XYZ file of C-alpha atoms in Angstrom:
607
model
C -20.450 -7.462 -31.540
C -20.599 -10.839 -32.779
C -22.686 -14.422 -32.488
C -21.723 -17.296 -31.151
C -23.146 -20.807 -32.035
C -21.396 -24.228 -30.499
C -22.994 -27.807 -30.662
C -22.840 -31.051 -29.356
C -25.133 -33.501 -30.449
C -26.053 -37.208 -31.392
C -27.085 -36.145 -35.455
C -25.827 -33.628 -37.789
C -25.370 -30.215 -36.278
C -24.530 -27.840 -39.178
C -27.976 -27.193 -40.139
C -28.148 -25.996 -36.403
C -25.123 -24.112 -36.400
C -26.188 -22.048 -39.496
C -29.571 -21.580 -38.745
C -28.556 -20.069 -35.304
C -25.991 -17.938 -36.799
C -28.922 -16.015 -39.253
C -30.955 -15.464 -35.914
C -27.628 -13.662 -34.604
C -26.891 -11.905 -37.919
C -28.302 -8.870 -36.029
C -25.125 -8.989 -34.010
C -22.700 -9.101 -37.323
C -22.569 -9.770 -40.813
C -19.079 -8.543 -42.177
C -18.432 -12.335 -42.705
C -19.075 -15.831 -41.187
C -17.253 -19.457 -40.508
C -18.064 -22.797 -39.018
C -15.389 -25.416 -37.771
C -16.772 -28.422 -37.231
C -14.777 -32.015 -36.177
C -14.985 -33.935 -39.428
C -12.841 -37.631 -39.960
C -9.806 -36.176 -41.339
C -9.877 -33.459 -38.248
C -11.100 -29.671 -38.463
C -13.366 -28.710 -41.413
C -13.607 -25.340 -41.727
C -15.839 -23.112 -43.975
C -15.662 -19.040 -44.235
C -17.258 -16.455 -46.291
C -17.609 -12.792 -46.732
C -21.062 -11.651 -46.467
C -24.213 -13.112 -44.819
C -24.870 -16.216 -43.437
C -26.565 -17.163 -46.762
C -23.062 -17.618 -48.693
C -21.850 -19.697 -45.727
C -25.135 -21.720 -45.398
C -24.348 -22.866 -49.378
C -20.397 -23.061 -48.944
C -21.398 -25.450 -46.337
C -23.952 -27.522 -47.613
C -22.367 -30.780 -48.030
C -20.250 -30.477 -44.745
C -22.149 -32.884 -42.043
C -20.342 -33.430 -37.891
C -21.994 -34.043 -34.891
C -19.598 -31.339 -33.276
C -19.008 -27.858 -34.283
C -18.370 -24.100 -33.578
C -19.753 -21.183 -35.968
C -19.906 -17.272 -35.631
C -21.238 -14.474 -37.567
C -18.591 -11.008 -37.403
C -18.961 -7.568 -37.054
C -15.094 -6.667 -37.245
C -13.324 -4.118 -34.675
C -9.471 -5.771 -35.447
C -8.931 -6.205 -39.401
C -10.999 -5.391 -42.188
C -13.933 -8.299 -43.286
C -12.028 -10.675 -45.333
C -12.094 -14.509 -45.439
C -8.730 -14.426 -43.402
C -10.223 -12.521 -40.619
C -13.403 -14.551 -40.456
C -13.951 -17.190 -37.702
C -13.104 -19.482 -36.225
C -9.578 -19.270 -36.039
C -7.293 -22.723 -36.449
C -4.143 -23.291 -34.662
C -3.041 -26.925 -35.023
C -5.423 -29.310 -33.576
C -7.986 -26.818 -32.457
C -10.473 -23.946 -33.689
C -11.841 -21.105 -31.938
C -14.668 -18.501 -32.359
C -14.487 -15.598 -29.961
C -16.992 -12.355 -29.327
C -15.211 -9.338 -27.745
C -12.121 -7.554 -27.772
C -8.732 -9.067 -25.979
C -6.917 -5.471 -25.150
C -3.502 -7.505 -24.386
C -3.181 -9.329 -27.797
C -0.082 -7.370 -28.695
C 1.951 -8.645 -26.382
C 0.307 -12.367 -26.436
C 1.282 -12.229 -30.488
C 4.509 -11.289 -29.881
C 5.252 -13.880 -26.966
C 3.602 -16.292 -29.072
C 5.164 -15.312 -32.256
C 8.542 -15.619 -30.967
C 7.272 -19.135 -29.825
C 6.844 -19.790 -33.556
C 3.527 -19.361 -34.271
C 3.000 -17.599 -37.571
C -0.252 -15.676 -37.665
C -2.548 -15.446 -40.809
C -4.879 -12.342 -39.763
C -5.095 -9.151 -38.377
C -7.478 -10.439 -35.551
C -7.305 -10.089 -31.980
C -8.670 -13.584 -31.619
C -6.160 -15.547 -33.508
C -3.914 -14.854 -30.561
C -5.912 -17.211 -28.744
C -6.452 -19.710 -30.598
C -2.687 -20.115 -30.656
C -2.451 -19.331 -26.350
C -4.259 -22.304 -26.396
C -2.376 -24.180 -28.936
C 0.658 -23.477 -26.830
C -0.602 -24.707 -23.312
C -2.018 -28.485 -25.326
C 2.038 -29.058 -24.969
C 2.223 -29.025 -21.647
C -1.535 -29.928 -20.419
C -3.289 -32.083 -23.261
C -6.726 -31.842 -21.356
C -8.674 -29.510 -23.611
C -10.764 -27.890 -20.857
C -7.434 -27.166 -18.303
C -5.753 -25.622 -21.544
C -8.399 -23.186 -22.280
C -9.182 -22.457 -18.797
C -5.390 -21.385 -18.247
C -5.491 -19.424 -21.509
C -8.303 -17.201 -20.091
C -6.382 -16.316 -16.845
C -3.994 -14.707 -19.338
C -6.433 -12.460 -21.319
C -6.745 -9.158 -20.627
C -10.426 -7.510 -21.820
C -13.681 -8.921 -22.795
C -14.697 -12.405 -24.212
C -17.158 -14.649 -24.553
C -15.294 -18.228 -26.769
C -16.217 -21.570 -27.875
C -12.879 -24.261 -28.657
C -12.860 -27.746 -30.249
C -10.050 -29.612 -30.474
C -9.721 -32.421 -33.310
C -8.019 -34.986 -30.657
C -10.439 -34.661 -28.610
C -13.646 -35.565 -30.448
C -17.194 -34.483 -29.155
C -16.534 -31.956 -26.799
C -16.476 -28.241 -26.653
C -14.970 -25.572 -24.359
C -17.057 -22.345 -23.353
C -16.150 -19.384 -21.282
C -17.145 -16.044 -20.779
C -15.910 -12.447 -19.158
C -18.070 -9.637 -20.300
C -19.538 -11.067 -23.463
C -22.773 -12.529 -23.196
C -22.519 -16.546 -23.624
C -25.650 -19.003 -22.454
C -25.803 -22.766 -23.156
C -29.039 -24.664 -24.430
C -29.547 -28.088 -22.920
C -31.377 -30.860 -23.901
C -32.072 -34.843 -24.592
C -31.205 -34.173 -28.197
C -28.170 -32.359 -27.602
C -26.116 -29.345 -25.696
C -25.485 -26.285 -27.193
C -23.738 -22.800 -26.761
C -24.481 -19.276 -28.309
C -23.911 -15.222 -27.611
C -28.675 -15.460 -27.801
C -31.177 -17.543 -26.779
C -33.093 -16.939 -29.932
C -30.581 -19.062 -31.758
C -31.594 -21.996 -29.859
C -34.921 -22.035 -29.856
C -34.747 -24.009 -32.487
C -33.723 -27.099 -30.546
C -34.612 -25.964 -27.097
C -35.865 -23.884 -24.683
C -33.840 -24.529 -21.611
C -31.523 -21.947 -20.801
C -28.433 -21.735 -18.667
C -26.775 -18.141 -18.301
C -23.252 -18.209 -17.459
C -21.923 -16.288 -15.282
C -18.374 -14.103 -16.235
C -15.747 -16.144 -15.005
C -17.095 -19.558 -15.963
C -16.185 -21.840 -18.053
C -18.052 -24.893 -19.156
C -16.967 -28.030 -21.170
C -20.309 -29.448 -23.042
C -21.045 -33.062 -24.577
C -24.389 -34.585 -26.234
C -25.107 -35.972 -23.130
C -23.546 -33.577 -20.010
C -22.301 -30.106 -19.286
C -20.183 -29.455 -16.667
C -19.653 -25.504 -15.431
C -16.323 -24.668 -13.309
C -15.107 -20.843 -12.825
C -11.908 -20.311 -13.780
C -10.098 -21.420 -10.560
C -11.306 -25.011 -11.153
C -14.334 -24.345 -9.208
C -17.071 -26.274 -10.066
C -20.072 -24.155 -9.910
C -23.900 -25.077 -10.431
C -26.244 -22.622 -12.687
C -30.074 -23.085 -12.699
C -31.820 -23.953 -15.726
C -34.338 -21.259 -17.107
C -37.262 -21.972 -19.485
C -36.816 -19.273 -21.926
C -40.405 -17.521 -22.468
C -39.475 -16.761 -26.306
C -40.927 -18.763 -28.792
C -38.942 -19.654 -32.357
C -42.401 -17.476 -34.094
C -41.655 -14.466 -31.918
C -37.960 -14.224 -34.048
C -39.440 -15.132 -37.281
C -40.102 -12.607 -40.099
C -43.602 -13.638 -41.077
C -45.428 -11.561 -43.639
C -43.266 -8.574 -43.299
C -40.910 -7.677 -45.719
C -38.282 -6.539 -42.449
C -37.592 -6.873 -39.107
C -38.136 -3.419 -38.749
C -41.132 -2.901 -40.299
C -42.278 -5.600 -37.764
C -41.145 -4.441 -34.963
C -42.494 -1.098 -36.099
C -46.410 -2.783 -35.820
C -45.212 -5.036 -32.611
C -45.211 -1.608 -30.623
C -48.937 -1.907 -29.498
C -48.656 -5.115 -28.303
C -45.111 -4.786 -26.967
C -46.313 -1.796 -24.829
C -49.524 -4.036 -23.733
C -47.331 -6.519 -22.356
C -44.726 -3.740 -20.571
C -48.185 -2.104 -19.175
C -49.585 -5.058 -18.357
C -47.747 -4.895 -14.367
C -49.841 -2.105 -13.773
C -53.301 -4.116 -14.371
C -56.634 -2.938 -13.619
C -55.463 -0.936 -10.823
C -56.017 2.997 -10.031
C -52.483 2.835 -8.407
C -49.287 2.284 -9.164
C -46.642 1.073 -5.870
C -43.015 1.230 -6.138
C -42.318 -2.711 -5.689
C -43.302 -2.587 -9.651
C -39.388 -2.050 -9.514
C -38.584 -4.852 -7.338
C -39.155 -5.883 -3.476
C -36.114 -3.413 -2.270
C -37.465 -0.195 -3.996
C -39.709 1.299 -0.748
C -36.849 1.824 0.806
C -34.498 2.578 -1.601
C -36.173 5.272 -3.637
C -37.602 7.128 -0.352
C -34.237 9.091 0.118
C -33.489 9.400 -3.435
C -32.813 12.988 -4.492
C -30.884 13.044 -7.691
C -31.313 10.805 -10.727
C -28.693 9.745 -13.004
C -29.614 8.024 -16.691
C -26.727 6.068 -18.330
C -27.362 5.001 -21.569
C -25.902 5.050 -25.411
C -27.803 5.339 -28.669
C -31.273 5.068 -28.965
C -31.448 4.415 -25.338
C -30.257 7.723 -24.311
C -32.746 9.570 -26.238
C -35.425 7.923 -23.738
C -33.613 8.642 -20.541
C -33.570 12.566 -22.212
C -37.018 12.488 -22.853
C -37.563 11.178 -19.063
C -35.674 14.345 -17.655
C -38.680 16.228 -18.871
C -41.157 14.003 -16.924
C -39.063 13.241 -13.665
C -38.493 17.017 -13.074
C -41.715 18.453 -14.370
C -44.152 15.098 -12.572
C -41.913 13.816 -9.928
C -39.787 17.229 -9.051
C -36.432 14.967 -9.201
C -33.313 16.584 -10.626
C -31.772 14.384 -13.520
C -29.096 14.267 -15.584
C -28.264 12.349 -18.423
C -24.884 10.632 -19.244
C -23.843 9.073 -22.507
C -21.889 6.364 -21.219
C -19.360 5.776 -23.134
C -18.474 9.055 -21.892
C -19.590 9.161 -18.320
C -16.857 6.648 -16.665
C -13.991 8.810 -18.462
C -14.533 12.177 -16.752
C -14.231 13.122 -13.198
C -17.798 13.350 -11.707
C -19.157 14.604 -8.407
C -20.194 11.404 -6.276
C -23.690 11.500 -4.597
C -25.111 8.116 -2.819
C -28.620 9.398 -2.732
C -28.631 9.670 -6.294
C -30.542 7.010 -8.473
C -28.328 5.078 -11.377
C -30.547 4.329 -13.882
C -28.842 2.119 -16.501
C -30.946 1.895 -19.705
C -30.082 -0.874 -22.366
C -31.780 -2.843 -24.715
C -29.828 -5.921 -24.854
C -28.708 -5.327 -20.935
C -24.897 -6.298 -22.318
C -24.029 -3.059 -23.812
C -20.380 -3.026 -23.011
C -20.455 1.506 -22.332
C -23.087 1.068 -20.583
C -22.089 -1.717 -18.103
C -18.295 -0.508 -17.589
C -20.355 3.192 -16.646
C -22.650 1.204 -14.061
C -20.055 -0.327 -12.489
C -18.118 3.013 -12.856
C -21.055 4.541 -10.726
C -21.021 1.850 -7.917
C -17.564 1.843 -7.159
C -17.887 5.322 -6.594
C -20.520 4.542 -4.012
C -23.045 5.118 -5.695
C -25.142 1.499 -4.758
C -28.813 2.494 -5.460
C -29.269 1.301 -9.398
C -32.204 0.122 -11.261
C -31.855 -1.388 -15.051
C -34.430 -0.871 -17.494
C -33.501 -3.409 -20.029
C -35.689 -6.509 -22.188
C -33.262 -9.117 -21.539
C -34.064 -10.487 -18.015
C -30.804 -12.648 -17.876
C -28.534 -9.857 -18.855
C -25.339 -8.649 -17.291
C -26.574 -5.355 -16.385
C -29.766 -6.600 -14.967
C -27.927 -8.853 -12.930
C -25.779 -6.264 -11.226
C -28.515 -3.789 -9.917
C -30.307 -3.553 -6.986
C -33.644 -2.858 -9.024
C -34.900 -3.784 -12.357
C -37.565 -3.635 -14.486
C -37.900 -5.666 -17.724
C -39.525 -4.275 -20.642
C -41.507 -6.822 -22.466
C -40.851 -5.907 -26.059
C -40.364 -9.094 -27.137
C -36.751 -9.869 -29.270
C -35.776 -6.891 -31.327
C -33.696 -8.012 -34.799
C -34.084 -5.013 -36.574
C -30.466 -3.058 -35.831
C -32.287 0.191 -35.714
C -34.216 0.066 -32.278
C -38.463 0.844 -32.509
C -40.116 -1.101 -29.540
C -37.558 -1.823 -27.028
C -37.291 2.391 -27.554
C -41.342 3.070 -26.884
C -41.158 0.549 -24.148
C -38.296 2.225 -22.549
C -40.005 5.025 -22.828
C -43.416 3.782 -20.941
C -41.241 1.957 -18.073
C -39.488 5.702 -17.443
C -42.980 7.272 -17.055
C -44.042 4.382 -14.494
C -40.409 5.394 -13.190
C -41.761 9.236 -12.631
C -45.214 8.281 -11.235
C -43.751 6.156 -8.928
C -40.741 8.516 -7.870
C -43.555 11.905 -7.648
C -45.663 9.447 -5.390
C -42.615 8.844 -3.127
C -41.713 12.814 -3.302
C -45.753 13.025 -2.216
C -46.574 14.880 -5.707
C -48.866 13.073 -6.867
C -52.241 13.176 -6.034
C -54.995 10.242 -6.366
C -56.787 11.553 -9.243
C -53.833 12.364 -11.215
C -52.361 8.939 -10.759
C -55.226 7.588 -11.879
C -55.412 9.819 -15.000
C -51.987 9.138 -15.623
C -52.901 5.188 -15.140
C -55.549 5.277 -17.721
C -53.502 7.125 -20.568
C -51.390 4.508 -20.006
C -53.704 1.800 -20.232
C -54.978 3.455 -23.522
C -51.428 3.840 -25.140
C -51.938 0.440 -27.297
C -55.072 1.921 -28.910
C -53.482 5.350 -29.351
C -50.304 3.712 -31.199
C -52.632 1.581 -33.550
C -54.133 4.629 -34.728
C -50.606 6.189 -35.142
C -49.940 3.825 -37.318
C -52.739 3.736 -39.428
C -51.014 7.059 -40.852
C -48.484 4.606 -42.984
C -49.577 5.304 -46.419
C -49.410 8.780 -46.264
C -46.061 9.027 -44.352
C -44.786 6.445 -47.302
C -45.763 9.364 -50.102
C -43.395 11.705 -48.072
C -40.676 9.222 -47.770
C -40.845 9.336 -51.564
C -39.564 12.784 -51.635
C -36.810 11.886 -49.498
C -34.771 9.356 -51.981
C -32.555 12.458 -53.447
C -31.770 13.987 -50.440
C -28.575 14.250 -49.013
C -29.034 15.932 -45.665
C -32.461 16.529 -43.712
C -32.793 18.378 -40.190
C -34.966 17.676 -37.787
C -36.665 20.346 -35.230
C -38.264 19.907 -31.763
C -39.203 21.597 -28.047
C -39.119 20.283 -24.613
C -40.257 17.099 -24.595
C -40.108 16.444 -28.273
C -36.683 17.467 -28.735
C -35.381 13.924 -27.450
C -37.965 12.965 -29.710
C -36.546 14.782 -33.139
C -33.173 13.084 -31.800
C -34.351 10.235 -32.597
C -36.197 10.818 -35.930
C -32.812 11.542 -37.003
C -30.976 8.867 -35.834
C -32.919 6.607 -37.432
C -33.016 8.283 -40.706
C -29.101 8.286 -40.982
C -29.337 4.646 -39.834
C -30.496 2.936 -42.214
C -31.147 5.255 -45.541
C -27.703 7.000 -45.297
C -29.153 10.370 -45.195
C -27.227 13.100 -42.575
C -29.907 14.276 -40.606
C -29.280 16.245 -37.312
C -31.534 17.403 -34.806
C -31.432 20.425 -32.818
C -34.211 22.452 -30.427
C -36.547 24.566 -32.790
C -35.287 27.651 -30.901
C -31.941 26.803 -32.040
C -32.090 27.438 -35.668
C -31.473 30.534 -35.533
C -27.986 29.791 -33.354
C -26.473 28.597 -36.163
C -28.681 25.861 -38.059
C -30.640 27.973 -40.278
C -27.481 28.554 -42.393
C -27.510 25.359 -43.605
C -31.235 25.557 -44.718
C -32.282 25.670 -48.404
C -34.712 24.505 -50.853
C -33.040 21.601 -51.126
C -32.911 19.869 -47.189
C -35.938 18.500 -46.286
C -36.973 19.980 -42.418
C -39.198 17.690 -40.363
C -40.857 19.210 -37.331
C -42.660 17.419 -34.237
C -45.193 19.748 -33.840
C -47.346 18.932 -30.684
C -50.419 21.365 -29.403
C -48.584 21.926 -26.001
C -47.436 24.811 -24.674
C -45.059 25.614 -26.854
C -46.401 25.187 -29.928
C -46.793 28.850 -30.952
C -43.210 29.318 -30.076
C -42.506 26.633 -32.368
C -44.479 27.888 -35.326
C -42.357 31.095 -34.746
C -39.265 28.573 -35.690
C -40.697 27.344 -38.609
C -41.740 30.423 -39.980
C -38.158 30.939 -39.371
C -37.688 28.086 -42.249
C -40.147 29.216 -44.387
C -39.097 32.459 -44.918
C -35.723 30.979 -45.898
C -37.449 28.493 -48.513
C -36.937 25.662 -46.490
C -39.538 22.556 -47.396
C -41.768 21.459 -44.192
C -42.630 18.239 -42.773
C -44.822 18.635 -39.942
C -45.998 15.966 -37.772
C -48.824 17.959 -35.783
C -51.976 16.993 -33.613
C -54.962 16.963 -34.978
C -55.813 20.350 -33.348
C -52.643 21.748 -33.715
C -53.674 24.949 -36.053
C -50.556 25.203 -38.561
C -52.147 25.522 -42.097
C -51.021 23.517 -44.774
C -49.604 25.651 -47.348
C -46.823 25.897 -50.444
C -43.719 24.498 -48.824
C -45.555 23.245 -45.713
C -46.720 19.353 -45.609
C -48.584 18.642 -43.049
C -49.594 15.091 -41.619
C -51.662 15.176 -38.497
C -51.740 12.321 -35.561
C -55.273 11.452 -34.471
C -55.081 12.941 -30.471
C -52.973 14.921 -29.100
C -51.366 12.362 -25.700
C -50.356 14.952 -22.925
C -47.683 14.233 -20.916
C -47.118 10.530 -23.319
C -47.260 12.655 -26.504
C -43.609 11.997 -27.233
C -44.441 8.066 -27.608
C -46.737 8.901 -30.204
C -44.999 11.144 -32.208
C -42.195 9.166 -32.441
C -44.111 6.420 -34.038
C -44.273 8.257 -37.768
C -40.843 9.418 -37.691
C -39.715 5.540 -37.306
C -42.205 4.932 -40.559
C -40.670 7.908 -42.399
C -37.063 6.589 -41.732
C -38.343 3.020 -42.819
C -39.934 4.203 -46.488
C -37.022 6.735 -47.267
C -35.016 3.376 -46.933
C -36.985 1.209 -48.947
C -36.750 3.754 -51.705
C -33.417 4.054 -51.270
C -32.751 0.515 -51.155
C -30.587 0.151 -48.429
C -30.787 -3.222 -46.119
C -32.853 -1.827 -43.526
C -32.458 -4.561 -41.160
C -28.544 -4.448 -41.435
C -26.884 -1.143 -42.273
C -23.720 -1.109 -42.969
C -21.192 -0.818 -40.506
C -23.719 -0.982 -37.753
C -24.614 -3.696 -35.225
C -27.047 -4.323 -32.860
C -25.594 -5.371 -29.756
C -23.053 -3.364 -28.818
C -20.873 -5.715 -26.904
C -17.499 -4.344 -27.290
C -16.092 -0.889 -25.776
């Protein structure tokens, strides 16, 4: 869970290196480095922190060749020592991904006489490489042997001081692309750290490795292969990752959800139906058999595929279960080939979630979709169908849009499965079709409820714990109210099904924890206002986020903040909208860095 920046160029790349490491801070922020070839060989600059402290350690360092990362540590605490790149003689490294046979390579290599500085896995291969330059002095031969010898997942970018102007990439499991153009070539983990200098894209494949120049870029895979990769012209633009007016990335991403679910929407036009090839050319046929559906996802992500179990068995009449994948691929599971793997990521690299996919397949189990925003992405790549949510780059580390947008492509996942199954009829299709095509408006109006949810969030500054309470539907809903509340203010917060409490939860409630309720006028509502009578009686403090006709009094101890229409089947899109807001003010009072919490990162690359 790191970022990646390499350049080659014909002026002064540092600027370029450190402005494309604070587009990937997202990905880590323990600490930061740059290496760059300077006259007197590597120049190398670390610090602990943000890319702001490296940015001024640096500002006098000038090369037309460099390497530079950004850290989120998994082997040794953040410290200057740990920080990338990693120098071994002649050369520097910067690596993204964990190397699960560095143990051994340190102790071969320490033996050899190599004495090692950190506690990082990567250092090992910085001095593999070191090692091989004895024997083959070609820069790109000795880094493509030293990745035939690691064991686990990587994604690395190696200059060597002897050999002036050139850089090494290669990748297996860690997301690595390369920017080309007249100016320049250029390597990083995310194609928003480029934009800055270009907009042509090459997405390497795992297995390849690539040697780059100013003026060329050669690809081989790791058998000396030469290989060709097509150029993509990246649809981002360098505004779409730019803060603007807000004062976060969440808060921005927050207000980007009408127009991010737009753009998502926009496949299914003006039409009154909606046809399966929305999903790609293959899904006809594939889908017509289906009769099980499996979600794997982790996070945020699996909170939509639980909120689509409600809709695919109650719309489509689909059984579905939902795996957390990090767990899925480590327990013995009955194998079904008619059943649908649905792999759900943001960033379409996160490492559970691929190793469960391919998990799935090798147990036969070939018929997979990925619902994902990153069209390029590993997990994309390796399914059968896709469909790309168009939420637009998400910095924020706490996920908003590329959650709502999940959410919409799962519902045009259960329209399309109950019209296979023959369950949906014409005029509810085109009902269904129209809320969707309404969602934007409804989601503005959502959000026109800020100023009052930011009073509430006032009273959550001194709170140490806060539960969180919902039914059907909404339950996946109050899931994620509460993981985003923990994210970034610090706050425990659980969630648990309103007919729960009383299993166990209701111990814990007092005067003193806040409990927020997504309080819908569905069916069961009145079995919900049972639940918080439950709370009331106990002199738990409400906070209800109801419909507008949704008949809960306010009252002493009850707080009640009302959403302008009550959405139907889509309600849970809508109700999660405020709960992202409330999560977002507690912070702000609390003064945590919303947009980085600690210890967290956004794309989960590593196992």
């Amino acid at each position: 869970m790191c970022g990646i920046v390499a350049a080659a160029a014909g002026s002064n790349i540092v600027p370029v290196l450190v402005e494309g490491l604070k587009k990937l801070e997202y990905r880590g922020y323990d600490s930061a480095g740059l290496a760059v070839i300077g006259g007197n060989g590597i120049e190398r600059v670390r610090s602990v922190g943000r890319v702001a402290e490296l940015e001024s350690a640096s500002a006098s360092t000038q090369a037309v060749t460099g390497i530079a990362h950004t850290r989120w540590a998994t082997h040794g605490v953040p410290c200057e020592r740990n920080a990338h790149p990693h120098v071994s003689g002649t050369i520097a490294v910067v690596h993204n991904g964990i190397i699960e046979n560095y143990e051994s390579l340190r102790s071969e290599l320490t033996a050899q006489g190599y004495e090692f500085t950190s506690d990082t896995d990567t250092e090992s291969i910085a001095h593999l490489i070191q090692s091989l330059l004895k024997t083959e002095p070609d820069l790109f031969k000795a880094v493509r042997l030293a990745c035939q010898r690691l064991v686990g997942a990587y994604a690395i970018a190696v200059v060597d001081h002897t050999q002036p102007g050139k850089i090494i990439v290669a990748r297996e499991g860690s997301p690595l692309l390369l920017g080309v153009s007249d100016s320049g070539n250029y390597a990083a983990s995310d194609a928003s750290a480029l934009l800055q200098v270009t907009r042509n894209m090459v997405y390497l494949e795992n297995g390849d490795i690539a040697e780059l120049t100013a003026d060329r870029v050669s690809i081989s895979r790791l058998d000396g292969t030469p290989v060709e990769r097509p150029v993509h012209v990246s649809q981002l633009s360098a505004a779409a990752v730019e803060l603007g007016t807000y004062r976060h990335y969440m808060q921005k991403e927050i207000f980007e959800q009408p127009e991010a679910l737009a753009n998502t929407l926009e496949i299914v036009g003006g039409s009154k139906t909606i046809q399966p090839g929305i999903f790609g050319a293959e899904a006809s046929n594939l889908l017509t058999d289906v009769d099980h559906i499996l979600i794997l996802a982790c996070g945020t992500s699996s909170h939509s595929g639980y909120t689509a179990r409600y809709w695919l068995e109650a719309i489509a009449g689909v059984p579905c279960t939902v795996e957390i994948a990090s767990e899925y691929r480590y327990r013995s599971s009955v194998a079904n080939p008619r059943q649908l793997v649905v792999a759900i990521s943001q960033s379409g690299e996160t490492a559970d979630t691929l190793a469960a996919l391919r998990h799935a397949k090798s147990l036969g189990q070939t018929k997979t979709l990925a619902i994902c925003n990153v069209p390029e992405s590993a997990i994309v790549r390796e399914c059968a169908l896709r469909f790309i949510t168009r939420a637009g780059p998400e910095i924020g580390v706490a996920s908003t849009k590329a959650f709502t947008t999940q959410l919409a492509a799962l519902f045009l996942l259960t329209l399309v499965m109950a019209k296979v199954k023959h369950r949906l009829t014409p005029e509810q299709e085109g009902a269904f079709i129209d809320q969707l095509r309404h969602l934007p408006v409804a989601v503005n109006k959502v959000l026109e409820l800020e100023p009052e949810i930011e009073i509430w969030s006032k009273r959550f500054a001194d709170k140490q714990h806060a539960l969180f309470l919902g039914r059907g539907r909404h339950y996946p809903i109050a899931l994620e109210g509460a993981l985003k509340l923990k994210e970034i203010s610090y706050i425990h917060a659980e969630a648990y099904p309103a007919g729960e409490l009383k299993h166990g939860p209701l111990a814990l409630v007092d005067a003193s924890m806040p409990v927020i309720s997504v309080a819908p006028n569905d069916l069961l509502l009145d079995k919900l206002k049972s639940n918080l009578k439950e709370v009331q009686a106990r002199g738990g403090e409400l906070y209800v986020f109801a419909d507008a006709d949704s008949e809960i009094p306010e009252s002493e101890g009850v707080h009640i903040l009302r959403l302008p229409e009550h959405y139907g089947e889509l309600s849970p899109i809508l109700h999660v909208i405020p709960l992202q807001l409330l999560s977002y003010h507690a912070a702000l009072v609390k003064g945590t860095d919303v947009d980085k919490p600690r210890n967290l990162a956004k794309s989960v690359t590593v196992e």
